[in-house]
Coordinates of C-alpha atoms in Angstrom, one line a residue:
M1 CA 59.5 -1.1 -40.7
T2 CA 62.9 -3.1 -39.4
N3 CA 63.9 -6.1 -40.4
T4 CA 62.5 -8.1 -37.1
Q5 CA 58.9 -6.5 -37.6
T6 CA 59.0 -8.0 -41.4
K7 CA 60.4 -11.3 -40.2
S8 CA 57.5 -11.8 -37.8
Q9 CA 54.9 -10.6 -40.0
R10 CA 55.9 -12.8 -42.8
A11 CA 56.1 -15.7 -40.3
V12 CA 52.1 -14.5 -39.3
F13 CA 51.1 -14.1 -43.2
V14 CA 52.9 -17.9 -43.6
M15 CA 51.2 -19.5 -40.6
I16 CA 47.9 -18.2 -41.7
A17 CA 48.0 -19.8 -46.0
F18 CA 48.8 -22.3 -44.0
L19 CA 45.6 -22.6 -42.0
M20 CA 43.8 -21.7 -44.5
A21 CA 45.2 -24.5 -46.8
I22 CA 44.8 -27.3 -44.7
F23 CA 41.2 -26.1 -44.2
G24 CA 40.1 -26.1 -47.2
L25 CA 42.0 -29.4 -48.0
M26 CA 39.7 -30.8 -45.2
T27 CA 36.4 -29.0 -46.5
T28 CA 37.4 -31.0 -49.8
T29 CA 38.5 -34.4 -47.9
T30 CA 34.9 -33.7 -46.4
S31 CA 32.9 -33.1 -49.4
A32 CA 34.8 -35.8 -51.6
S33 CA 34.0 -38.6 -48.6
A34 CA 30.2 -37.4 -48.6
A35 CA 30.2 -37.1 -52.6
S36 CA 31.9 -40.4 -52.5
Y37 CA 28.7 -42.7 -51.8
S38 CA 26.8 -43.4 -54.5
V39 CA 23.9 -45.1 -55.3
V40 CA 24.9 -48.4 -57.8
S41 CA 21.5 -50.3 -57.7
T42 CA 18.3 -50.3 -55.6
T43 CA 15.9 -53.4 -55.5
S44 CA 12.3 -53.0 -54.3
M45 CA 11.7 -56.0 -52.3
T46 CA 8.7 -57.2 -49.9
S47 CA 8.8 -55.8 -47.3
T48 CA 10.2 -58.0 -44.3
A49 CA 11.5 -57.9 -40.5
Y50 CA 14.6 -57.5 -39.5
H51 CA 16.2 -57.1 -36.2
R52 CA 19.1 -55.5 -35.0
T53 CA 23.1 -57.9 -34.9
S54 CA 25.1 -55.0 -33.2
A55 CA 24.5 -52.5 -30.8
S56 CA 27.4 -50.7 -32.8
G57 CA 25.2 -50.1 -36.3
A58 CA 23.0 -46.7 -37.0
V59 CA 20.4 -46.0 -39.9
Y60 CA 21.8 -43.0 -42.5
N61 CA 20.1 -41.0 -45.0
L62 CA 20.8 -42.1 -48.3
T63 CA 23.9 -40.6 -49.5
H64 CA 25.5 -41.3 -45.6
T65 CA 26.3 -37.9 -44.9
K66 CA 23.6 -38.0 -41.8
K67 CA 23.8 -40.1 -39.2
L68 CA 19.5 -40.5 -38.4
A69 CA 19.5 -42.7 -35.4
S70 CA 21.6 -45.7 -33.9
L71 CA 20.7 -49.5 -33.2
S72 CA 21.9 -49.1 -30.2
K73 CA 18.8 -47.4 -28.8
Y74 CA 16.4 -49.6 -30.7
P75 CA 17.2 -53.5 -28.8
N76 CA 14.0 -54.3 -29.0
T77 CA 12.9 -52.9 -32.6
T78 CA 11.8 -54.4 -35.4
W79 CA 12.9 -53.0 -39.0
Y80 CA 11.0 -53.6 -41.7
A81 CA 13.1 -53.6 -45.0
T82 CA 10.9 -52.5 -48.6
K83 CA 14.2 -52.1 -50.8
K84 CA 18.4 -53.4 -51.1
V85 CA 19.9 -50.9 -51.8
V86 CA 24.2 -50.8 -53.4
L87 CA 26.3 -48.1 -52.8
K88 CA 29.4 -47.7 -53.9
H89 CA 32.2 -45.9 -51.6
G90 CA 35.6 -45.6 -53.3
S91 CA 36.2 -48.9 -54.7
T92 CA 34.0 -50.4 -52.4
K93 CA 30.6 -51.6 -52.4
A94 CA 28.0 -52.5 -50.1
I95 CA 24.4 -53.5 -49.0
Y96 CA 22.6 -51.7 -47.5
Y97 CA 17.9 -52.1 -46.6
A98 CA 16.2 -49.2 -46.6
V99 CA 14.0 -49.9 -43.5
K100 CA 11.1 -48.1 -41.2
N101 CA 10.7 -48.9 -37.7
G102 CA 7.1 -50.2 -36.6
A103 CA 5.5 -47.0 -35.4
G104 CA 7.0 -45.1 -39.1
T105 CA 8.9 -42.2 -36.5
V106 CA 12.2 -43.4 -37.6
S107 CA 13.6 -44.6 -41.6
G108 CA 17.1 -45.1 -43.7
Y109 CA 19.7 -47.3 -44.4
V110 CA 21.5 -49.8 -42.5
W111 CA 24.3 -51.7 -43.7
H112 CA 22.8 -55.3 -44.0
K113 CA 25.4 -56.9 -41.8
Y114 CA 24.4 -55.1 -39.3
L115 CA 20.6 -56.3 -39.7
T116 CA 19.4 -60.3 -39.0
A117 CA 16.0 -61.6 -40.4
G118 CA 13.0 -61.7 -38.3
K119 CA 10.7 -59.5 -35.8
A120 CA 13.0 -58.5 -32.3
P121 CA 13.0 -60.6 -29.8
L122 CA 12.2 -58.8 -26.5
S123 CA 14.7 -59.5 -23.6
L124 CA 13.7 -57.8 -20.0
K125 CA 16.8 -57.8 -18.6
Y126 CA 15.6 -57.4 -14.9
A127 CA 12.4 -59.1 -14.3
K128 CA 12.3 -62.4 -13.0
A129 CA 8.5 -62.6 -14.5
A130 CA 6.6 -61.0 -17.0
V131 CA 3.5 -61.1 -18.8
A132 CA 2.0 -58.7 -21.0
M133 CA -2.4 -59.6 -21.8
N134 CA -4.6 -58.3 -24.0
A135 CA -7.4 -56.4 -21.5
S136 CA -10.2 -57.2 -23.5
T137 CA -9.9 -60.9 -24.3
G138 CA -7.3 -62.2 -22.0
K139 CA -4.9 -63.4 -24.1
V140 CA -1.3 -63.3 -23.3
L141 CA 0.7 -62.2 -25.9
W142 CA 4.0 -61.8 -24.4
S143 CA 5.4 -63.7 -21.4
K144 CA 8.4 -64.5 -19.4
N145 CA 8.1 -67.0 -16.0
A146 CA 4.4 -66.4 -16.2
N147 CA 3.2 -68.9 -14.7
T148 CA 5.8 -69.0 -11.5
P149 CA 3.8 -68.2 -8.1
R150 CA 6.2 -65.0 -7.0
A151 CA 5.5 -63.0 -3.9
I152 CA 4.0 -59.9 -5.4
A153 CA 4.1 -57.3 -2.7
S154 CA 1.6 -54.2 -3.1
V155 CA 0.4 -55.6 -6.2
S156 CA -1.9 -58.0 -3.9
K157 CA -4.1 -54.5 -2.9
L158 CA -5.9 -55.4 -6.3
M159 CA -7.6 -58.3 -5.2
T160 CA -8.4 -55.9 -2.2
L161 CA -9.7 -53.3 -4.0
Y162 CA -12.1 -56.1 -6.2
L163 CA -13.5 -57.4 -3.4
V164 CA -14.3 -53.7 -1.1
E165 CA -16.0 -52.9 -5.0
Q166 CA -18.0 -56.3 -5.0
K167 CA -19.1 -55.4 -1.4
V168 CA -20.3 -51.9 -2.3
D169 CA -21.9 -53.3 -5.4
D170 CA -23.6 -56.1 -4.5
T171 CA -24.8 -55.0 -0.9
S172 CA -26.5 -52.3 1.1
A173 CA -22.9 -50.5 1.6
T174 CA -21.4 -47.1 0.1
W175 CA -18.3 -45.7 0.0
D176 CA -19.7 -43.4 2.8
S177 CA -19.9 -46.2 4.0
K178 CA -17.6 -45.8 7.7
V179 CA -15.0 -48.7 8.5
T180 CA -13.6 -49.0 12.3
T181 CA -9.8 -47.8 12.0
S182 CA -9.5 -47.7 15.8
Y183 CA -7.2 -51.2 16.5
S184 CA -4.1 -49.7 17.8
G185 CA -1.9 -52.2 15.5
L186 CA -3.2 -50.6 12.4
K187 CA -2.2 -47.0 14.0
S188 CA 1.4 -48.1 14.7
M189 CA 1.6 -49.6 10.9
G190 CA 0.4 -46.4 9.7
N191 CA 3.2 -44.9 11.5
S192 CA 5.7 -46.6 10.3
S193 CA 8.5 -45.4 8.8
T194 CA 8.5 -48.3 6.7
Y195 CA 5.3 -49.6 6.0
G196 CA 3.3 -46.5 7.1
G197 CA 2.2 -43.2 4.8
F198 CA -1.2 -42.9 5.5
K199 CA -1.4 -42.1 9.1
F200 CA -5.2 -43.1 11.3
T201 CA -5.5 -40.2 13.6
K202 CA -10.0 -40.8 13.4
N203 CA -11.0 -43.7 14.8
S204 CA -12.9 -44.3 11.6
Y205 CA -12.7 -42.8 7.9
T206 CA -15.3 -44.0 5.2
V207 CA -14.7 -46.7 2.3
K208 CA -14.1 -44.2 0.1
Q209 CA -10.8 -42.5 1.9
L210 CA -9.7 -45.6 2.6
Y211 CA -9.9 -47.0 -0.8
D212 CA -7.9 -44.1 -1.9
A213 CA -5.5 -43.9 0.5
A214 CA -4.9 -48.0 -0.7
L215 CA -4.3 -47.5 -4.4
I216 CA -3.0 -44.4 -4.5
E217 CA -0.1 -44.0 -1.8
S218 CA -0.6 -48.0 -1.2
S219 CA -1.0 -47.7 2.6
N220 CA -0.8 -50.9 4.6
N221 CA -3.2 -50.0 7.2
A222 CA -5.4 -48.9 4.8
A223 CA -6.1 -52.1 3.2
I224 CA -6.1 -54.4 6.0
A225 CA -8.9 -52.0 7.7
L226 CA -10.8 -52.8 4.6
G227 CA -10.8 -56.3 4.3
Q228 CA -11.8 -56.5 7.7
W229 CA -14.7 -54.0 7.0
V230 CA -15.5 -56.5 3.8
A231 CA -15.2 -59.3 6.1
G232 CA -17.9 -58.1 8.6
G233 CA -15.7 -56.3 11.8
S234 CA -12.8 -54.2 12.8
T235 CA -10.9 -57.2 14.4
P236 CA -7.6 -59.0 13.4
S237 CA -10.4 -62.4 13.8
Y238 CA -11.9 -60.5 10.5
N239 CA -8.1 -60.5 8.7
T240 CA -8.4 -63.7 9.0
K241 CA -11.5 -63.9 7.3
F242 CA -10.5 -61.7 4.6
I243 CA -7.9 -64.1 3.9
K244 CA -10.7 -67.0 3.3
L245 CA -13.0 -64.4 0.6
M246 CA -9.7 -63.2 -0.9
N247 CA -8.5 -67.2 -1.5
A248 CA -12.2 -68.2 -2.1
Q249 CA -12.1 -65.4 -5.2
A250 CA -8.8 -66.5 -6.7
A251 CA -10.4 -70.0 -7.3
K252 CA -13.7 -68.8 -8.4
W253 CA -11.0 -67.2 -10.8
N254 CA -9.2 -70.5 -11.3
L255 CA -6.1 -68.8 -10.6
G256 CA -4.0 -71.3 -10.6
K257 CA -1.5 -71.5 -8.0
A258 CA -2.6 -68.2 -6.4
S259 CA -2.2 -68.0 -2.5
F260 CA -3.4 -64.7 -0.2
V261 CA -2.0 -64.5 3.9
S262 CA -2.0 -61.0 3.4
A263 CA -4.2 -58.1 2.3
N264 CA -1.8 -55.6 1.8
G265 CA 0.9 -57.5 0.1
M266 CA 3.8 -57.1 3.4
E267 CA 4.9 -60.1 4.9
Q268 CA 3.7 -61.7 7.8
S269 CA 7.2 -61.6 9.6
A270 CA 6.6 -58.5 9.0
L271 CA 3.0 -58.3 9.8
R272 CA 3.5 -60.4 13.3
S273 CA 4.6 -57.6 15.0
Y274 CA 1.3 -55.8 14.4
G275 CA -0.9 -58.1 15.5
Y276 CA -2.1 -59.8 11.9
S277 CA -0.4 -63.1 11.2
V278 CA -2.4 -65.9 9.7
S279 CA -1.3 -69.5 8.9
G280 CA 0.3 -70.3 5.8
G281 CA 3.5 -69.3 4.2
D282 CA 6.0 -66.0 4.6
A283 CA 4.3 -63.7 1.3
N284 CA 1.3 -63.8 -0.9
L285 CA 2.7 -66.0 -4.0
V286 CA 0.9 -65.3 -7.6
S287 CA 2.1 -65.7 -10.9
A288 CA 2.4 -62.5 -13.5
K289 CA -0.4 -64.3 -15.1
D290 CA -2.7 -64.9 -12.8
V291 CA -1.7 -60.8 -11.5
A292 CA -2.6 -59.8 -15.0
L293 CA -5.7 -61.7 -14.9
I294 CA -7.0 -60.0 -11.5
A295 CA -6.3 -56.8 -12.9
K296 CA -8.4 -57.2 -16.2
H297 CA -11.1 -58.0 -13.8
L298 CA -10.8 -55.3 -11.7
I299 CA -10.6 -53.1 -14.7
N300 CA -13.6 -54.6 -16.5
D301 CA -15.7 -55.3 -14.0
Y302 CA -15.4 -51.4 -12.2
P303 CA -14.0 -49.3 -14.9
A304 CA -13.7 -46.1 -12.7
V305 CA -11.1 -47.4 -10.6
L306 CA -8.9 -46.2 -14.0
T307 CA -10.0 -42.3 -13.1
D308 CA -8.8 -42.5 -9.2
A309 CA -5.4 -44.3 -10.6
S310 CA -4.3 -42.0 -12.8
K311 CA -4.4 -39.0 -10.5
G312 CA -0.7 -38.2 -9.7
S313 CA -1.7 -37.3 -6.1
L314 CA -4.8 -36.8 -3.9
T315 CA -5.7 -35.5 -0.3
V316 CA -7.2 -37.4 1.6
A317 CA -9.1 -37.2 5.0
G318 CA -6.4 -34.0 4.8
Q319 CA -3.5 -36.0 4.4
L320 CA -1.4 -36.0 0.7
C321 CA -1.4 -39.4 -1.0
Y322 CA 1.3 -39.6 -3.4
N323 CA 0.9 -41.8 -6.5
Y324 CA 4.2 -43.7 -7.5
N325 CA 3.4 -44.8 -11.0
N326 CA 5.9 -42.8 -12.5
L327 CA 4.2 -44.0 -16.1
L328 CA 1.9 -41.3 -15.7
P329 CA 2.0 -37.6 -17.5
G330 CA 4.5 -35.4 -16.1
R331 CA 6.8 -38.7 -14.8
K332 CA 9.9 -39.1 -15.4
Y333 CA 9.2 -42.3 -17.7
Y334 CA 6.4 -40.7 -19.2
Q335 CA 5.1 -41.9 -22.8
A336 CA 2.5 -40.3 -24.2
S337 CA 1.1 -42.5 -26.9
L338 CA 0.9 -45.7 -24.2
N339 CA -1.3 -43.2 -22.5
V340 CA -0.8 -45.5 -19.7
D341 CA -3.7 -44.8 -16.8
G342 CA -3.1 -47.1 -14.1
L343 CA -2.6 -49.3 -12.2
K344 CA -0.4 -50.2 -9.4
T345 CA 3.5 -50.7 -8.1
G346 CA 4.5 -52.6 -5.0
Y347 CA 8.0 -53.3 -3.6
T348 CA 9.2 -55.6 -0.9
G349 CA 13.0 -56.6 0.1
L350 CA 11.5 -60.5 -1.1
A351 CA 9.3 -59.8 -4.2
G352 CA 11.3 -56.8 -5.1
Y353 CA 10.0 -54.1 -7.2
C354 CA 6.8 -55.3 -9.1
F355 CA 4.6 -53.6 -10.9
V356 CA 0.8 -53.4 -13.0
G357 CA 0.8 -51.4 -15.8
T358 CA -2.4 -50.9 -18.4
G359 CA -2.9 -48.4 -21.1
K360 CA -5.3 -48.1 -24.2
K361 CA -3.2 -46.7 -27.3
S362 CA -5.1 -45.1 -30.3
G363 CA -7.1 -48.0 -32.7
H364 CA -5.8 -49.9 -29.9
D365 CA -7.5 -52.8 -27.2
R366 CA -6.4 -52.2 -24.1
L367 CA -3.1 -53.8 -22.5
I368 CA -2.2 -55.1 -18.9
T369 CA 1.8 -55.7 -18.3
V370 CA 3.3 -57.4 -15.4
V371 CA 6.9 -56.8 -14.2
L372 CA 7.7 -59.1 -10.7
H373 CA 10.9 -58.5 -9.1
D374 CA 12.6 -55.9 -11.6
E375 CA 15.0 -53.2 -10.7
D376 CA 14.0 -51.3 -13.4
E377 CA 9.9 -51.8 -13.5
F378 CA 8.7 -48.9 -15.1
T379 CA 11.8 -48.2 -18.1
E380 CA 11.3 -52.2 -18.3
T381 CA 6.9 -51.7 -18.5
R382 CA 7.4 -48.8 -21.2
S383 CA 10.0 -51.5 -23.2
L384 CA 7.1 -54.5 -23.1
M385 CA 4.4 -52.0 -24.3
N386 CA 5.9 -50.5 -27.1
Y387 CA 7.4 -53.8 -28.3
V388 CA 3.8 -54.9 -27.9
Y389 CA 2.2 -52.2 -30.0
N390 CA 5.3 -52.1 -32.5
S391 CA 5.5 -56.4 -33.2
N392 CA 1.1 -55.6 -33.6
L393 CA 0.3 -58.0 -31.3
I394 CA -2.9 -56.3 -30.5

């Protein structure tokens, strides 16, 4: 063995020994750090509600060796503390609370400075107006600008569908009754890249076919055709009569300042080119609370609507109708525990994104939520639903 080889080998051995020493030191330091959190005292306390004061905090296990959850992911969560624990780390002592979220899915220990007493307030960042309502009692459980009338886009179709259900229920009409769809304005609307979706390729469809197209695909021409049918005809003059029926029903339900000018939620500035403008303002104006009340009447009086509204898609008269409710099973924002099975989406440039959601979580009454002029309607609806349930408001 040459001197050069010997020196090289020695250098390698020295490096290996050095790295092993460093690794051993790191291991020892990590173990020491983990072991340095010790319990000084534990005091039981009456279950007390807290919410986060900082998004930088975290929930740890008792020995502080494992992060169980980041508070940044729980902006609207109420944590319930049942113990006050003093932990010692080196020469420093700190107070931690033993906490559990309302759903009981996350528990651990949080430094007390990251929490403040009281239930977590809910803040919907994007929705201009919102409400959560008990579908059985009509009680408002949470609200934001809930009494201010706003444009509601295709959410308006809930009123139209209610009046369709009412006619089928109260007259000799049936779901198989034929609705005339030959008016050129309706066919043109159905072919529109902006307002279409369900094309009128025939001069008549059944009530049920148009009902499904309006509910699931949110077909604008189907909603107008149904409204004319409810009013007794198939021309724009009957659309005007139907608008009066919509407002009469709103008055019957004491819906405050609700005002309807279209059967489908399109603004009149858009409807005019199709021959469907009426006197009045440009848009249907309804408050979030009154939208929830319309949904309440529809669900309670005609509960079968939920069977249809829960379908992700449906082929109607040879055309695929797609449901844009992204809280349904298999969709991006689906959460199994919420059991969402309806109800209606909506969008126009004036109204923004609107959504009426409903579901019945196991062991609770049915919940109705409404968000109007939102930019993240499904995330905020899910947050609102979870907040109501986790706060035991329903």
